[in-house]
PDB file of N, CA, C and O in Angstrom:
ATOM      1  N   MET A   1     171.555  87.125 134.345  1.00 84.00           N
ATOM      2  CA  MET A   1     170.682  86.428 134.484  1.00 84.00           C
ATOM      3  C   MET A   1     169.087  86.882 134.009  1.00 84.00           C
ATOM      4  O   MET A   1     167.950  86.241 133.649  1.00 84.00           O
ATOM      5  N   MET A   2     169.004  88.202 133.862  1.00 86.00           N
ATOM      6  CA  MET A   2     168.222  88.868 133.562  1.00 86.00           C
ATOM      7  C   MET A   2     167.509  88.487 132.051  1.00 86.00           C
ATOM      8  O   MET A   2     166.095  88.369 131.704  1.00 86.00           O
ATOM      9  N   VAL A   3     168.490  88.355 130.819  1.00 86.00           N
ATOM     10  CA  VAL A   3     168.281  88.059 129.825  1.00 86.00           C
ATOM     11  C   VAL A   3     167.766  86.596 129.604  1.00 86.00           C
ATOM     12  O   VAL A   3     167.074  86.447 128.956  1.00 86.00           O
ATOM     13  N   ALA A   4     168.483  85.810 130.655  1.00 88.00           N
ATOM     14  CA  ALA A   4     167.827  84.481 130.754  1.00 88.00           C
ATOM     15  C   ALA A   4     166.441  84.160 131.326  1.00 88.00           C
ATOM     16  O   ALA A   4     165.366  83.524 130.688  1.00 88.00           O
ATOM     17  N   LEU A   5     166.158  85.169 132.123  1.00 91.00           N
ATOM     18  CA  LEU A   5     164.599  85.230 132.809  1.00 91.00           C
ATOM     19  C   LEU A   5     163.807  85.860 131.473  1.00 91.00           C
ATOM     20  O   LEU A   5     162.721  85.286 131.423  1.00 91.00           O
ATOM     21  N   ARG A   6     164.109  86.687 130.679  1.00 89.00           N
ATOM     22  CA  ARG A   6     163.617  87.297 129.951  1.00 89.00           C
ATOM     23  C   ARG A   6     163.134  86.507 128.780  1.00 89.00           C
ATOM     24  O   ARG A   6     162.178  86.010 128.488  1.00 89.00           O
ATOM     25  N   ASP A   7     164.359  85.759 128.071  1.00 90.00           N
ATOM     26  CA  ASP A   7     163.830  84.880 127.370  1.00 90.00           C
ATOM     27  C   ASP A   7     163.101  83.762 127.776  1.00 90.00           C
ATOM     28  O   ASP A   7     162.268  83.133 127.014  1.00 90.00           O
ATOM     29  N   HIS A   8     163.354  83.040 128.741  1.00 92.00           N
ATOM     30  CA  HIS A   8     162.269  81.915 129.505  1.00 92.00           C
ATOM     31  C   HIS A   8     160.975  82.410 129.549  1.00 92.00           C
ATOM     32  O   HIS A   8     159.867  81.733 129.250  1.00 92.00           O
ATOM     33  N   ILE A   9     160.933  84.128 129.896  1.00 92.00           N
ATOM     34  CA  ILE A   9     159.218  84.425 130.050  1.00 92.00           C
ATOM     35  C   ILE A   9     158.677  84.324 128.542  1.00 92.00           C
ATOM     36  O   ILE A   9     157.496  83.846 128.456  1.00 92.00           O
ATOM     37  N   THR A  10     159.548  85.048 127.574  1.00 91.00           N
ATOM     38  CA  THR A  10     159.061  84.721 126.175  1.00 91.00           C
ATOM     39  C   THR A  10     158.623  83.476 125.681  1.00 91.00           C
ATOM     40  O   THR A  10     157.381  83.213 125.063  1.00 91.00           O
ATOM     41  N   GLU A  11     159.674  82.313 125.906  1.00 92.00           N
ATOM     42  CA  GLU A  11     159.316  81.291 125.450  1.00 92.00           C
ATOM     43  C   GLU A  11     158.477  80.253 125.968  1.00 92.00           C
ATOM     44  O   GLU A  11     157.792  79.439 125.103  1.00 92.00           O
ATOM     45  N   SER A  12     158.302  80.433 126.950  1.00 93.00           N
ATOM     46  CA  SER A  12     157.432  79.784 128.192  1.00 93.00           C
ATOM     47  C   SER A  12     155.907  80.062 127.966  1.00 93.00           C
ATOM     48  O   SER A  12     154.682  79.659 128.219  1.00 93.00           O
ATOM     49  N   GLY A  13     155.709  81.742 127.277  1.00 88.00           N
ATOM     50  CA  GLY A  13     154.394  82.219 127.525  1.00 88.00           C
ATOM     51  C   GLY A  13     153.785  82.675 128.578  1.00 88.00           C
ATOM     52  O   GLY A  13     153.051  82.946 128.668  1.00 88.00           O
ATOM     53  N   PHE A  14     154.702  82.833 129.594  1.00 89.00           N
ATOM     54  CA  PHE A  14     154.536  83.118 131.658  1.00 89.00           C
ATOM     55  C   PHE A  14     153.571  84.426 131.322  1.00 89.00           C
ATOM     56  O   PHE A  14     154.059  85.459 130.471  1.00 89.00           O
ATOM     57  N   THR A  15     152.323  84.467 131.740  1.00 81.00           N
ATOM     58  CA  THR A  15     151.529  85.750 131.990  1.00 81.00           C
ATOM     59  C   THR A  15     151.372  85.915 133.561  1.00 81.00           C
ATOM     60  O   THR A  15     150.807  84.765 134.281  1.00 81.00           O
ATOM     61  N   GLY A  16     152.196  86.648 134.577  1.00 76.00           N
ATOM     62  CA  GLY A  16     151.940  86.883 135.732  1.00 76.00           C
ATOM     63  C   GLY A  16     151.303  87.874 136.023  1.00 76.00           C
ATOM     64  O   GLY A  16     151.341  88.075 137.325  1.00 76.00           O
ATOM     65  N   GLY A  17     150.057  88.274 135.414  1.00 81.00           N
ATOM     66  CA  GLY A  17     149.066  89.317 135.807  1.00 81.00           C
ATOM     67  C   GLY A  17     149.734  90.661 135.719  1.00 81.00           C
ATOM     68  O   GLY A  17     150.827  91.049 135.282  1.00 81.00           O
ATOM     69  N   ASP A  18     149.185  91.651 136.220  1.00 85.00           N
ATOM     70  CA  ASP A  18     149.124  93.128 136.037  1.00 85.00           C
ATOM     71  C   ASP A  18     150.570  93.151 136.674  1.00 85.00           C
ATOM     72  O   ASP A  18     151.235  94.231 135.751  1.00 85.00           O
ATOM     73  N   ASP A  19     151.014  92.995 137.891  1.00 86.00           N
ATOM     74  CA  ASP A  19     152.166  93.453 138.022  1.00 86.00           C
ATOM     75  C   ASP A  19     153.591  92.397 137.919  1.00 86.00           C
ATOM     76  O   ASP A  19     154.494  92.338 138.459  1.00 86.00           O
ATOM     77  N   GLY A  20     153.353  91.173 137.177  1.00 87.00           N
ATOM     78  CA  GLY A  20     154.373  90.031 137.091  1.00 87.00           C
ATOM     79  C   GLY A  20     155.224  90.630 136.145  1.00 87.00           C
ATOM     80  O   GLY A  20     155.252  91.565 135.358  1.00 87.00           O
ATOM     81  N   PRO A  21     156.400  89.841 135.982  1.00 90.00           N
ATOM     82  CA  PRO A  21     157.295  90.249 134.880  1.00 90.00           C
ATOM     83  C   PRO A  21     157.055  89.961 133.684  1.00 90.00           C
ATOM     84  O   PRO A  21     156.310  88.815 133.490  1.00 90.00           O
ATOM     85  N   THR A  22     157.290  91.123 132.687  1.00 91.00           N
ATOM     86  CA  THR A  22     157.375  90.226 131.176  1.00 91.00           C
ATOM     87  C   THR A  22     158.521  90.691 130.538  1.00 91.00           C
ATOM     88  O   THR A  22     159.359  91.707 131.243  1.00 91.00           O
ATOM     89  N   ALA A  23     158.735  90.261 129.293  1.00 90.00           N
ATOM     90  CA  ALA A  23     160.019  90.402 128.633  1.00 90.00           C
ATOM     91  C   ALA A  23     160.122  92.179 128.480  1.00 90.00           C
ATOM     92  O   ALA A  23     161.256  92.563 128.797  1.00 90.00           O
ATOM     93  N   LYS A  24     158.989  92.789 128.009  1.00 89.00           N
ATOM     94  CA  LYS A  24     159.125  94.452 127.999  1.00 89.00           C
ATOM     95  C   LYS A  24     159.786  94.749 129.230  1.00 89.00           C
ATOM     96  O   LYS A  24     160.368  96.112 129.170  1.00 89.00           O
ATOM     97  N   ARG A  25     159.045  94.663 130.113  1.00 91.00           N
ATOM     98  CA  ARG A  25     159.622  94.979 131.518  1.00 91.00           C
ATOM     99  C   ARG A  25     160.799  94.543 131.799  1.00 91.00           C
ATOM    100  O   ARG A  25     161.736  95.813 132.415  1.00 91.00           O
ATOM    101  N   ILE A  26     161.510  93.572 131.407  1.00 89.00           N
ATOM    102  CA  ILE A  26     162.598  93.249 132.080  1.00 89.00           C
ATOM    103  C   ILE A  26     163.653  94.166 131.514  1.00 89.00           C
ATOM    104  O   ILE A  26     164.426  94.562 131.577  1.00 89.00           O
ATOM    105  N   ASN A  27     163.244  94.027 129.999  1.00 87.00           N
ATOM    106  CA  ASN A  27     163.951  95.222 129.018  1.00 87.00           C
ATOM    107  C   ASN A  27     164.159  96.493 129.284  1.00 87.00           C
ATOM    108  O   ASN A  27     165.116  97.072 129.586  1.00 87.00           O
ATOM    109  N   ALA A  28     163.063  96.811 129.903  1.00 88.00           N
ATOM    110  CA  ALA A  28     163.257  98.489 130.323  1.00 88.00           C
ATOM    111  C   ALA A  28     163.593  98.614 131.673  1.00 88.00           C
ATOM    112  O   ALA A  28     164.263  99.914 131.640  1.00 88.00           O
ATOM    113  N   TYR A  29     163.519  97.788 132.439  1.00 89.00           N
ATOM    114  CA  TYR A  29     164.005  98.099 133.766  1.00 89.00           C
ATOM    115  C   TYR A  29     165.514  97.419 134.139  1.00 89.00           C
ATOM    116  O   TYR A  29     165.954  98.411 134.806  1.00 89.00           O
ATOM    117  N   TYR A  30     165.823  96.958 133.417  1.00 87.00           N
ATOM    118  CA  TYR A  30     167.056  96.105 133.786  1.00 87.00           C
ATOM    119  C   TYR A  30     168.080  95.958 132.348  1.00 87.00           C
ATOM    120  O   TYR A  30     169.306  96.274 132.762  1.00 87.00           O
ATOM    121  N   LEU A  31     167.599  95.947 131.208  1.00 87.00           N
ATOM    122  CA  LEU A  31     168.431  96.028 130.156  1.00 87.00           C
ATOM    123  C   LEU A  31     168.991  96.903 129.324  1.00 87.00           C
ATOM    124  O   LEU A  31     169.979  96.947 128.630  1.00 87.00           O
ATOM    125  N   ARG A  32     167.898  97.963 129.217  1.00 86.00           N
ATOM    126  CA  ARG A  32     168.098  98.401 128.099  1.00 86.00           C
ATOM    127  C   ARG A  32     167.438 100.144 127.976  1.00 86.00           C
ATOM    128  O   ARG A  32     166.680 100.360 129.219  1.00 86.00           O
ATOM    129  N   ASN A  33     168.424 101.080 127.908  1.00 86.00           N
ATOM    130  CA  ASN A  33     168.435 102.578 128.003  1.00 86.00           C
ATOM    131  C   ASN A  33     167.489 102.818 126.537  1.00 86.00           C
ATOM    132  O   ASN A  33     168.438 103.188 125.818  1.00 86.00           O
ATOM    133  N   GLU A  34     166.313 102.841 126.406  1.00 86.00           N
ATOM    134  CA  GLU A  34     165.755 103.230 125.023  1.00 86.00           C
ATOM    135  C   GLU A  34     166.285 104.665 124.358  1.00 86.00           C
ATOM    136  O   GLU A  34     166.291 104.735 123.539  1.00 86.00           O
ATOM    137  N   GLN A  35     166.441 105.657 125.206  1.00 88.00           N
ATOM    138  CA  GLN A  35     166.617 107.038 124.524  1.00 88.00           C
ATOM    139  C   GLN A  35     168.148 107.007 124.168  1.00 88.00           C
ATOM    140  O   GLN A  35     168.478 108.174 123.715  1.00 88.00           O
ATOM    141  N   GLU A  36     168.770 106.105 124.645  1.00 88.00           N
ATOM    142  CA  GLU A  36     170.372 106.105 124.218  1.00 88.00           C
ATOM    143  C   GLU A  36     170.642 105.327 123.176  1.00 88.00           C
ATOM    144  O   GLU A  36     169.833 104.481 122.491  1.00 88.00           O
ATOM    145  N   GLU A  37     171.480 105.507 122.780  1.00 87.00           N
ATOM    146  CA  GLU A  37     172.707 104.785 121.388  1.00 87.00           C
ATOM    147  C   GLU A  37     173.757 104.346 121.562  1.00 87.00           C
ATOM    148  O   GLU A  37     174.438 104.632 122.707  1.00 87.00           O
ATOM    149  N   GLY A  38     174.168 103.402 120.791  1.00 83.00           N
ATOM    150  CA  GLY A  38     175.471 102.884 120.711  1.00 83.00           C
ATOM    151  C   GLY A  38     175.504 102.103 122.096  1.00 83.00           C
ATOM    152  O   GLY A  38     174.682 101.518 122.665  1.00 83.00           O
ATOM    153  N   SER A  39     176.694 101.738 122.731  1.00 78.00           N
ATOM    154  CA  SER A  39     177.193 101.287 123.696  1.00 78.00           C
ATOM    155  C   SER A  39     176.270 101.640 125.578  1.00 78.00           C
ATOM    156  O   SER A  39     176.124 100.990 126.052  1.00 78.00           O
ATOM    157  N   ARG A  40     175.611 102.832 125.210  1.00 84.00           N
ATOM    158  CA  ARG A  40     175.089 103.565 126.373  1.00 84.00           C
ATOM    159  C   ARG A  40     173.625 102.824 126.470  1.00 84.00           C
ATOM    160  O   ARG A  40     173.135 103.463 127.393  1.00 84.00           O
ATOM    161  N   ARG A  41     173.004 102.420 125.344  1.00 83.00           N
ATOM    162  CA  ARG A  41     171.994 101.521 124.945  1.00 83.00           C
ATOM    163  C   ARG A  41     171.815 100.709 126.094  1.00 83.00           C
ATOM    164  O   ARG A  41     170.687 100.221 126.454  1.00 83.00           O
ATOM    165  N   TYR A  42     172.525  99.724 126.431  1.00 81.00           N
ATOM    166  CA  TYR A  42     172.621  98.841 127.388  1.00 81.00           C
ATOM    167  C   TYR A  42     173.077  99.373 128.962  1.00 81.00           C
ATOM    168  O   TYR A  42     174.066 100.216 129.070  1.00 81.00           O
ATOM    169  N   LYS A  43     172.366  98.823 129.970  1.00 81.00           N
ATOM    170  CA  LYS A  43     172.210  99.274 130.966  1.00 81.00           C
ATOM    171  C   LYS A  43     173.536  98.490 131.703  1.00 81.00           C
ATOM    172  O   LYS A  43     173.740  98.604 132.707  1.00 81.00           O
ATOM    173  N   LEU A  44     173.796  97.302 131.374  1.00 75.00           N
ATOM    174  CA  LEU A  44     174.363  96.253 131.827  1.00 75.00           C
ATOM    175  C   LEU A  44     175.672  96.263 131.064  1.00 75.00           C
ATOM    176  O   LEU A  44     175.829  96.018 129.956  1.00 75.00           O
ATOM    177  N   VAL A  45     176.937  96.974 131.542  1.00 71.00           N
ATOM    178  CA  VAL A  45     178.169  97.250 130.855  1.00 71.00           C
ATOM    179  C   VAL A  45     179.192  96.378 131.211  1.00 71.00           C
ATOM    180  O   VAL A  45     179.425  95.914 132.680  1.00 71.00           O
ATOM    181  N   LEU A  46     179.859  95.247 130.273  1.00 69.00           N
ATOM    182  CA  LEU A  46     180.661  94.420 130.499  1.00 69.00           C
ATOM    183  C   LEU A  46     182.256  94.920 130.909  1.00 69.00           C
ATOM    184  O   LEU A  46     182.558  95.857 129.925  1.00 69.00           O
ATOM    185  N   ARG A  47     182.832  94.555 131.759  1.00 73.00           N
ATOM    186  CA  ARG A  47     184.478  94.639 131.814  1.00 73.00           C
ATOM    187  C   ARG A  47     184.964  94.044 130.717  1.00 73.00           C
ATOM    188  O   ARG A  47     184.434  93.338 129.641  1.00 73.00           O
ATOM    189  N   ARG A  48     186.037  95.081 130.230  1.00 73.00           N
ATOM    190  CA  ARG A  48     186.806  94.502 129.026  1.00 73.00           C
ATOM    191  C   ARG A  48     187.008  92.961 128.894  1.00 73.00           C
ATOM    192  O   ARG A  48     187.246  92.317 127.831  1.00 73.00           O
ATOM    193  N   HIS A  49     187.484  92.386 130.134  1.00 72.00           N
ATOM    194  CA  HIS A  49     187.668  90.855 130.120  1.00 72.00           C
ATOM    195  C   HIS A  49     186.929  89.925 129.761  1.00 72.00           C
ATOM    196  O   HIS A  49     187.146  89.039 129.083  1.00 72.00           O
ATOM    197  N   ASP A  50     185.239  90.571 130.297  1.00 71.00           N
ATOM    198  CA  ASP A  50     184.345  89.503 129.957  1.00 71.00           C
ATOM    199  C   ASP A  50     183.699  89.943 128.541  1.00 71.00           C
ATOM    200  O   ASP A  50     182.656  89.562 128.107  1.00 71.00           O
ATOM    201  N   GLN A  51     184.000  91.103 127.918  1.00 68.00           N
ATOM    202  CA  GLN A  51     183.291  91.501 126.540  1.00 68.00           C
ATOM    203  C   GLN A  51     183.155  90.434 125.677  1.00 68.00           C
ATOM    204  O   GLN A  51     182.006  90.310 125.124  1.00 68.00           O
ATOM    205  N   ASP A  52     184.163  89.438 125.405  1.00 69.00           N
ATOM    206  CA  ASP A  52     183.999  88.638 124.544  1.00 69.00           C
ATOM    207  C   ASP A  52     183.219  87.398 124.619  1.00 69.00           C
ATOM    208  O   ASP A  52     182.380  86.904 123.918  1.00 69.00           O
ATOM    209  N   ARG A  53     183.344  87.179 125.904  1.00 70.00           N
ATOM    210  CA  ARG A  53     182.230  86.082 126.586  1.00 70.00           C
ATOM    211  C   ARG A  53     181.233  86.233 126.536  1.00 70.00           C
ATOM    212  O   ARG A  53     180.416  85.476 126.562  1.00 70.00           O
ATOM    213  N   LEU A  54     180.596  87.415 126.798  1.00 65.00           N
ATOM    214  CA  LEU A  54     179.443  87.927 127.496  1.00 65.00           C
ATOM    215  C   LEU A  54     178.656  88.407 126.559  1.00 65.00           C
ATOM    216  O   LEU A  54     177.215  88.502 126.438  1.00 65.00           O
ATOM    217  N   ALA A  55     179.372  89.213 125.346  1.00 65.00           N
ATOM    218  CA  ALA A  55     178.270  89.855 124.379  1.00 65.00           C
ATOM    219  C   ALA A  55     177.413  88.995 123.739  1.00 65.00           C
ATOM    220  O   ALA A  55     176.437  89.738 123.687  1.00 65.00           O
ATOM    221  N   PRO A  56     177.186  87.974 123.519  1.00 68.00           N
ATOM    222  CA  PRO A  56     176.091  87.290 123.053  1.00 68.00           C
ATOM    223  C   PRO A  56     174.976  87.416 123.865  1.00 68.00           C
ATOM    224  O   PRO A  56     174.041  87.037 123.194  1.00 68.00           O
ATOM    225  N   CYS A  57     175.481  87.207 125.015  1.00 66.00           N
ATOM    226  CA  CYS A  57     174.137  87.232 126.161  1.00 66.00           C
ATOM    227  C   CYS A  57     173.515  88.794 126.136  1.00 66.00           C
ATOM    228  O   CYS A  57     172.439  88.564 126.933  1.00 66.00           O
ATOM    229  N   ARG A  58     173.694  89.803 125.534  1.00 61.00           N
ATOM    230  CA  ARG A  58     173.084  90.696 125.381  1.00 61.00           C
ATOM    231  C   ARG A  58     172.152  90.463 124.714  1.00 61.00           C
ATOM    232  O   ARG A  58     171.613  90.090 124.078  1.00 61.00           O
ATOM    233  N   PRO A  59     170.846  91.878 125.335  1.00 58.00           N
ATOM    234  CA  PRO A  59     169.310  91.461 124.621  1.00 58.00           C
ATOM    235  C   PRO A  59     169.450  91.170 123.186  1.00 58.00           C
ATOM    236  O   PRO A  59     170.170  92.014 122.603  1.00 58.00           O
ATOM    237  N   SER A  60     168.729  90.387 122.488  1.00 55.00           N
ATOM    238  CA  SER A  60     169.029  90.226 121.160  1.00 55.00           C
ATOM    239  C   SER A  60     167.896  90.773 120.651  1.00 55.00           C
ATOM    240  O   SER A  60     167.340  91.976 120.942  1.00 55.00           O
ATOM    241  N   ARG A  61     168.398  91.093 119.373  1.00 50.00           N
ATOM    242  CA  ARG A  61     167.418  91.909 118.312  1.00 50.00           C
ATOM    243  C   ARG A  61     165.941  91.719 118.245  1.00 50.00           C
ATOM    244  O   ARG A  61     165.346  92.574 117.776  1.00 50.00           O
ATOM    245  N   GLU A  62     165.693  90.714 118.486  1.00 45.00           N
ATOM    246  CA  GLU A  62     164.335  90.441 118.570  1.00 45.00           C
ATOM    247  C   GLU A  62     163.574  91.575 119.741  1.00 45.00           C
ATOM    248  O   GLU A  62     162.513  91.832 119.528  1.00 45.00           O
ATOM    249  N   TYR A  63     164.345  91.579 120.657  1.00 45.00           N
ATOM    250  CA  TYR A  63     163.603  92.683 121.553  1.00 45.00           C
ATOM    251  C   TYR A  63     163.650  94.175 121.545  1.00 45.00           C
ATOM    252  O   TYR A  63     163.587  95.047 122.359  1.00 45.00           O
ATOM    253  N   ARG A  64     164.496  94.445 120.692  1.00 43.00           N
ATOM    254  CA  ARG A  64     164.874  95.937 120.684  1.00 43.00           C
ATOM    255  C   ARG A  64     163.783  96.730 120.482  1.00 43.00           C
ATOM    256  O   ARG A  64     164.039  98.071 120.953  1.00 43.00           O
ATOM    257  N   ASN A  65     162.670  96.534 119.742  1.00 41.00           N
ATOM    258  CA  ASN A  65     161.964  97.335 119.629  1.00 41.00           C
ATOM    259  C   ASN A  65     160.608  96.880 120.032  1.00 41.00           C
ATOM    260  O   ASN A  65     159.674  97.520 120.371  1.00 41.00           O
ATOM    261  N   ARG A  66     160.453  96.052 121.625  1.00 42.00           N
ATOM    262  CA  ARG A  66     159.519  95.735 122.253  1.00 42.00           C
ATOM    263  C   ARG A  66     159.294  96.834 123.440  1.00 42.00           C
ATOM    264  O   ARG A  66     160.244  97.533 124.053  1.00 42.00           O
TER     265      ARG A  66
END
């Protein structure tokens, strides 16, 4: 859901003020550990059963450096 929210904010151009959600904040607070590498980079870890189905929902490359 956080990936979908982040993508919606980006696509719609939503600006929620100083404390509102932004794509950058969602990535930093909920989706990515910028100081880590490999699989530790993701805060949401999928179970083996869900890995193949949900892997495409991981944060896209477009947001890696934001």
